[in-house]
Coordinates of N, CA and C in Angstrom, one line a residue:
M14 N -15.1 -9.5 0.6 CA -14.6 -10.3 -0.5 C -13.6 -9.5 -1.3
T15 N -12.6 -10.2 -1.7 CA -11.5 -9.6 -2.5 C -12.0 -9.5 -4.0
R16 N -11.8 -8.3 -4.5 CA -12.1 -8.1 -5.9 C -11.2 -8.9 -6.8
W17 N -11.6 -9.4 -8.0 CA -10.9 -10.3 -8.8 C -9.6 -9.7 -9.3
W18 N -9.6 -8.4 -9.6 CA -8.4 -7.8 -10.1 C -7.3 -7.5 -9.0
W19 N -7.8 -7.4 -7.8 CA -6.9 -7.3 -6.6 C -6.2 -8.6 -6.4
W20 N -7.0 -9.7 -6.5 CA -6.5 -11.0 -6.3 C -5.4 -11.3 -7.4
L21 N -5.8 -11.0 -8.7 CA -4.9 -11.2 -9.8 C -3.6 -10.4 -9.7
A22 N -3.7 -9.1 -9.3 CA -2.5 -8.3 -9.1 C -1.6 -8.8 -8.0
R23 N -2.3 -9.2 -6.9 CA -1.5 -9.7 -5.8 C -0.7 -10.9 -6.1
H24 N -1.3 -11.9 -6.8 CA -0.6 -13.1 -7.2 C 0.5 -12.8 -8.3
A25 N 0.2 -11.9 -9.2 CA 1.3 -11.5 -10.2 C 2.5 -10.9 -9.6
V26 N 2.3 -10.0 -8.6 CA 3.4 -9.3 -7.9 C 4.1 -10.3 -7.1
R27 N 3.4 -11.2 -6.4 CA 4.1 -12.2 -5.6 C 4.9 -13.2 -6.5
L28 N 4.4 -13.6 -7.6 CA 5.2 -14.5 -8.5 C 6.4 -13.7 -9.0
G29 N 6.2 -12.5 -9.5 CA 7.3 -11.7 -10.1 C 8.3 -11.4 -9.0
G30 N 7.9 -11.1 -7.8 CA 8.8 -10.8 -6.7 C 9.6 -12.0 -6.3
S31 N 9.0 -13.2 -6.4 CA 9.7 -14.4 -6.1 C 10.7 -14.9 -7.2
L32 N 10.3 -14.6 -8.4 CA 11.2 -15.0 -9.5 C 12.4 -14.0 -9.7
F33 N 12.3 -12.8 -9.5 CA 13.3 -11.8 -9.7 C 14.1 -11.4 -8.5
W34 N 13.5 -11.5 -7.3 CA 14.1 -11.2 -6.1 C 13.9 -12.3 -5.1
D35 N 14.6 -12.3 -4.0 CA 14.4 -13.2 -2.9 C 13.3 -12.7 -2.0
L36 N 12.1 -12.5 -2.5 CA 11.0 -11.9 -1.8 C 10.4 -12.9 -0.8
R37 N 10.4 -12.5 0.5 CA 9.8 -13.4 1.5 C 9.1 -12.5 2.5
A38 N 8.2 -13.1 3.3 CA 7.5 -12.4 4.3 C 7.6 -13.2 5.6
S39 N 7.7 -12.4 6.7 CA 7.6 -13.0 8.0 C 6.8 -12.2 8.9
G40 N 6.2 -12.8 10.0 CA 5.4 -12.1 10.9 C 3.9 -12.0 10.5
L41 N 3.6 -12.7 9.4 CA 2.2 -12.6 8.9 C 1.1 -13.0 9.9
E42 N 1.6 -13.8 10.9 CA 0.6 -14.3 11.9 C 0.2 -13.1 12.8
N43 N 0.9 -12.0 12.8 CA 0.6 -10.9 13.6 C -0.5 -9.9 13.0
I44 N -0.8 -10.2 11.7 CA -1.8 -9.4 11.0 C -3.2 -10.0 11.3
P45 N -4.1 -9.2 11.9 CA -5.4 -9.7 12.2 C -6.2 -10.1 11.0
R46 N -7.0 -11.1 11.1 CA -7.8 -11.5 9.9 C -9.0 -10.6 9.6
T47 N -9.4 -9.9 10.7 CA -10.5 -8.9 10.5 C -10.2 -7.7 11.3
G48 N -10.9 -6.6 11.0 CA -10.8 -5.4 11.8 C -9.7 -4.5 11.3
G49 N -9.7 -3.2 11.7 CA -8.7 -2.2 11.3 C -7.3 -2.6 11.8
C50 N -6.4 -2.3 11.0 CA -5.0 -2.6 11.3 C -4.1 -1.5 10.6
L51 N -3.2 -0.9 11.4 CA -2.2 0.0 10.8 C -0.9 -0.6 10.7
L52 N -0.4 -0.7 9.5 CA 1.0 -1.2 9.2 C 1.9 -0.1 8.9
A53 N 3.0 0.0 9.7 CA 4.0 1.0 9.4 C 5.3 0.3 9.0
A54 N 5.8 0.7 7.8 CA 7.0 0.0 7.3 C 8.1 1.0 6.8
N55 N 9.3 0.5 6.8 CA 10.4 1.2 6.1 C 10.1 1.3 4.6
H56 N 10.6 2.3 4.0 CA 10.3 2.5 2.6 C 11.6 2.6 1.8
Q57 N 12.0 1.5 1.1 CA 13.3 1.5 0.4 C 13.1 1.5 -1.1
S58 N 11.9 1.2 -1.6 CA 11.7 1.0 -3.0 C 10.4 1.5 -3.4
Y59 N 10.2 1.9 -4.7 CA 8.9 2.2 -5.3 C 8.0 1.0 -5.2
L60 N 8.6 -0.2 -5.1 CA 7.8 -1.4 -5.2 C 7.3 -1.9 -3.8
D61 N 7.7 -1.2 -2.7 CA 7.3 -1.6 -1.4 C 5.8 -1.8 -1.2
P62 N 4.9 -0.8 -1.7 CA 3.5 -1.0 -1.5 C 3.0 -2.3 -2.1
P63 N 3.2 -2.6 -3.4 CA 2.7 -3.8 -4.0 C 3.4 -5.1 -3.3
F64 N 4.6 -5.0 -3.0 CA 5.2 -6.1 -2.3 C 4.6 -6.5 -1.0
V65 N 4.3 -5.4 -0.2 CA 3.7 -5.7 1.1 C 2.3 -6.3 0.9
A66 N 1.5 -5.7 -0.1 CA 0.2 -6.2 -0.3 C 0.1 -7.6 -0.9
A67 N 1.2 -8.0 -1.6 CA 1.2 -9.3 -2.2 C 1.1 -10.4 -1.2
F68 N 1.6 -10.2 0.0 CA 1.6 -11.3 1.0 C 0.4 -11.2 2.0
L69 N -0.5 -10.3 1.9 CA -1.6 -10.2 2.8 C -2.8 -10.8 2.1
E70 N -3.6 -11.5 2.9 CA -4.8 -12.1 2.3 C -5.9 -11.1 2.1
R71 N -5.9 -10.0 2.8 CA -7.0 -9.0 2.7 C -6.5 -7.9 1.8
E72 N -7.5 -7.2 1.2 CA -7.2 -6.0 0.5 C -6.7 -5.0 1.5
M73 N -5.9 -4.0 1.1 CA -5.4 -3.0 2.0 C -5.5 -1.6 1.4
H74 N -5.2 -0.6 2.2 CA -5.3 0.8 1.7 C -3.9 1.4 1.9
F75 N -3.6 2.4 1.1 CA -2.3 3.0 1.1 C -2.4 4.5 1.2
M76 N -1.6 5.1 2.1 CA -1.5 6.5 2.2 C -0.3 6.9 1.4
A77 N -0.5 7.9 0.5 CA 0.6 8.3 -0.5 C 0.7 9.8 -0.6
R78 N 1.8 10.3 -0.8 CA 2.0 11.8 -1.0 C 1.2 12.3 -2.2
R79 N 0.7 13.5 -2.0 CA -0.2 14.0 -3.0 C 0.4 14.2 -4.4
S80 N 1.7 14.4 -4.5 CA 2.3 14.6 -5.8 C 2.2 13.3 -6.6
L81 N 2.0 12.2 -6.1 CA 1.8 10.9 -6.9 C 0.5 11.0 -7.7
F82 N -0.4 11.9 -7.4 CA -1.7 11.9 -8.0 C -1.7 12.9 -9.2
R83 N -0.6 13.5 -9.5 CA -0.5 14.5 -10.6 C -0.8 13.9 -12.0
N84 N -0.2 12.7 -12.2 CA -0.4 12.0 -13.5 C -1.7 11.3 -13.5
P85 N -2.6 11.7 -14.4 CA -4.0 11.1 -14.4 C -4.1 9.6 -14.6
A86 N -3.2 9.0 -15.4 CA -3.2 7.6 -15.6 C -2.7 6.9 -14.3
F87 N -1.7 7.4 -13.7 CA -1.2 6.7 -12.5 C -2.1 6.9 -11.4
R88 N -2.8 8.1 -11.3 CA -3.8 8.4 -10.3 C -4.9 7.4 -10.4
A89 N -5.4 7.2 -11.6 CA -6.5 6.2 -11.8 C -6.1 4.8 -11.3
L90 N -4.9 4.4 -11.6 CA -4.4 3.1 -11.1 C -4.3 3.0 -9.6
I91 N -3.7 4.0 -9.0 CA -3.5 3.8 -7.5 C -4.7 4.0 -6.8
V92 N -5.6 4.9 -7.3 CA -6.9 5.0 -6.6 C -7.7 3.7 -6.6
R93 N -7.6 3.0 -7.8 CA -8.3 1.7 -7.9 C -7.7 0.7 -6.9
F94 N -6.5 0.9 -6.5 CA -5.9 0.0 -5.5 C -5.9 0.7 -4.1
N95 N -7.0 1.4 -3.8 CA -7.3 1.9 -2.5 C -6.2 2.9 -1.9
T96 N -5.7 3.7 -2.8 CA -4.7 4.7 -2.3 C -5.3 6.1 -2.2
F97 N -5.0 6.8 -1.2 CA -5.5 8.1 -1.0 C -4.3 9.1 -0.7
A98 N -4.6 10.3 -1.0 CA -3.5 11.3 -0.9 C -3.4 11.9 0.5
I99 N -2.2 12.3 0.9 CA -1.9 13.0 2.1 C -0.9 14.1 1.7
E100 N -1.1 15.3 2.3 CA -0.2 16.4 2.1 C 0.9 16.2 3.1
R101 N 2.2 16.1 2.7 CA 3.3 15.8 3.7 C 3.8 17.1 4.4
D102 N 3.7 18.2 3.8 CA 4.3 19.4 4.3 C 3.5 20.3 5.2
R103 N 2.2 19.8 5.5 CA 1.3 20.6 6.3 C 0.3 19.7 7.0
A104 N -0.4 20.2 7.9 CA -1.4 19.4 8.6 C -2.5 19.1 7.5
D105 N -2.8 17.9 7.2 CA -3.8 17.5 6.2 C -4.9 16.8 6.9
V106 N -5.9 17.6 7.3 CA -7.1 17.1 8.1 C -7.8 16.1 7.2
K107 N -8.0 16.4 5.9 CA -8.8 15.5 5.1 C -8.1 14.1 4.9
G108 N -6.8 14.1 4.7 CA -6.0 12.9 4.6 C -6.1 12.1 5.9
V109 N -6.0 12.7 7.0 CA -6.0 12.0 8.3 C -7.4 11.4 8.5
R110 N -8.4 12.2 8.2 CA -9.8 11.7 8.3 C -10.0 10.4 7.4
S111 N -9.5 10.5 6.2 CA -9.6 9.3 5.3 C -8.9 8.1 5.9
A112 N -7.8 8.3 6.5 CA -7.1 7.2 7.2 C -7.9 6.6 8.3
I113 N -8.5 7.5 9.1 CA -9.3 7.0 10.3 C -10.5 6.3 9.8
E114 N -11.2 6.8 8.8 CA -12.4 6.2 8.2 C -12.1 4.8 7.7
R115 N -11.0 4.6 7.0 CA -10.6 3.3 6.5 C -10.3 2.3 7.6
L116 N -9.6 2.8 8.7 CA -9.4 1.9 9.8 C -10.6 1.6 10.6
E117 N -11.5 2.5 10.8 CA -12.8 2.3 11.4 C -13.7 1.3 10.7
A118 N -13.5 1.3 9.3 CA -14.3 0.4 8.5 C -13.7 -1.0 8.5
G119 N -12.6 -1.2 9.2 CA -12.0 -2.5 9.3 C -10.9 -2.8 8.3
G120 N -10.4 -1.7 7.6 CA -9.3 -1.9 6.6 C -8.0 -2.0 7.2
I121 N -7.0 -2.5 6.4 CA -5.6 -2.5 6.7 C -5.1 -1.3 6.0
L122 N -4.3 -0.4 6.7 CA -3.7 0.8 6.2 C -2.2 0.7 6.3
L123 N -1.5 0.8 5.1 CA -0.1 0.8 5.1 C 0.4 2.3 5.0
V124 N 1.3 2.6 5.9 CA 1.9 3.9 5.9 C 3.5 3.8 6.0
F125 N 4.1 4.7 5.5 CA 5.6 4.8 5.6 C 5.9 6.0 6.4
P126 N 6.1 5.9 7.7 CA 6.3 7.0 8.7 C 7.4 8.0 8.3
E127 N 8.4 7.5 7.6 CA 9.5 8.5 7.3 C 9.0 9.5 6.2
G128 N 8.0 9.1 5.5 CA 7.5 10.0 4.5 C 8.2 10.0 3.2
T129 N 9.3 9.2 3.1 CA 10.1 9.1 1.8 C 10.9 7.8 1.9
R130 N 11.5 7.5 0.8 CA 12.3 6.3 0.8 C 13.7 6.5 1.4
T131 N 14.2 5.4 1.9 CA 15.5 5.4 2.6 C 16.4 4.4 1.8
R132 N 17.7 4.7 1.6 CA 18.6 3.8 0.9 C 19.0 2.6 1.7
D133 N 19.2 2.8 3.0 CA 19.8 1.8 3.9 C 18.8 1.2 4.9
G134 N 17.6 1.7 5.0 CA 16.6 1.1 6.0 C 16.7 1.8 7.3
T135 N 17.6 2.7 7.5 CA 17.6 3.4 8.8 C 16.6 4.5 8.9

């Protein structure tokens, strides 16, 4: 069951994205309704994680670089939205275990394989 604040945030982001940008989604039929699912996306904007989540019916989880957790207020926000830290510059066994646990529990996990944003999508 989706938590009320996740539902509210999802719809607010979707509405804002549609009003200010030509935000659309395609291929949603390929996302399973249940079970673990790994989504790999290009990363062009700081808004990519909420924009992806806005179009999915299920709550999802996010893998994010550890440096995003430095600010206590931002850390509290992103942790509430199922985000966990990964160390990008070394083998992070704890982060990989967290990813596997979330997938095995049936969650959707969004990752950005490049590890950083790209200006042109390549």
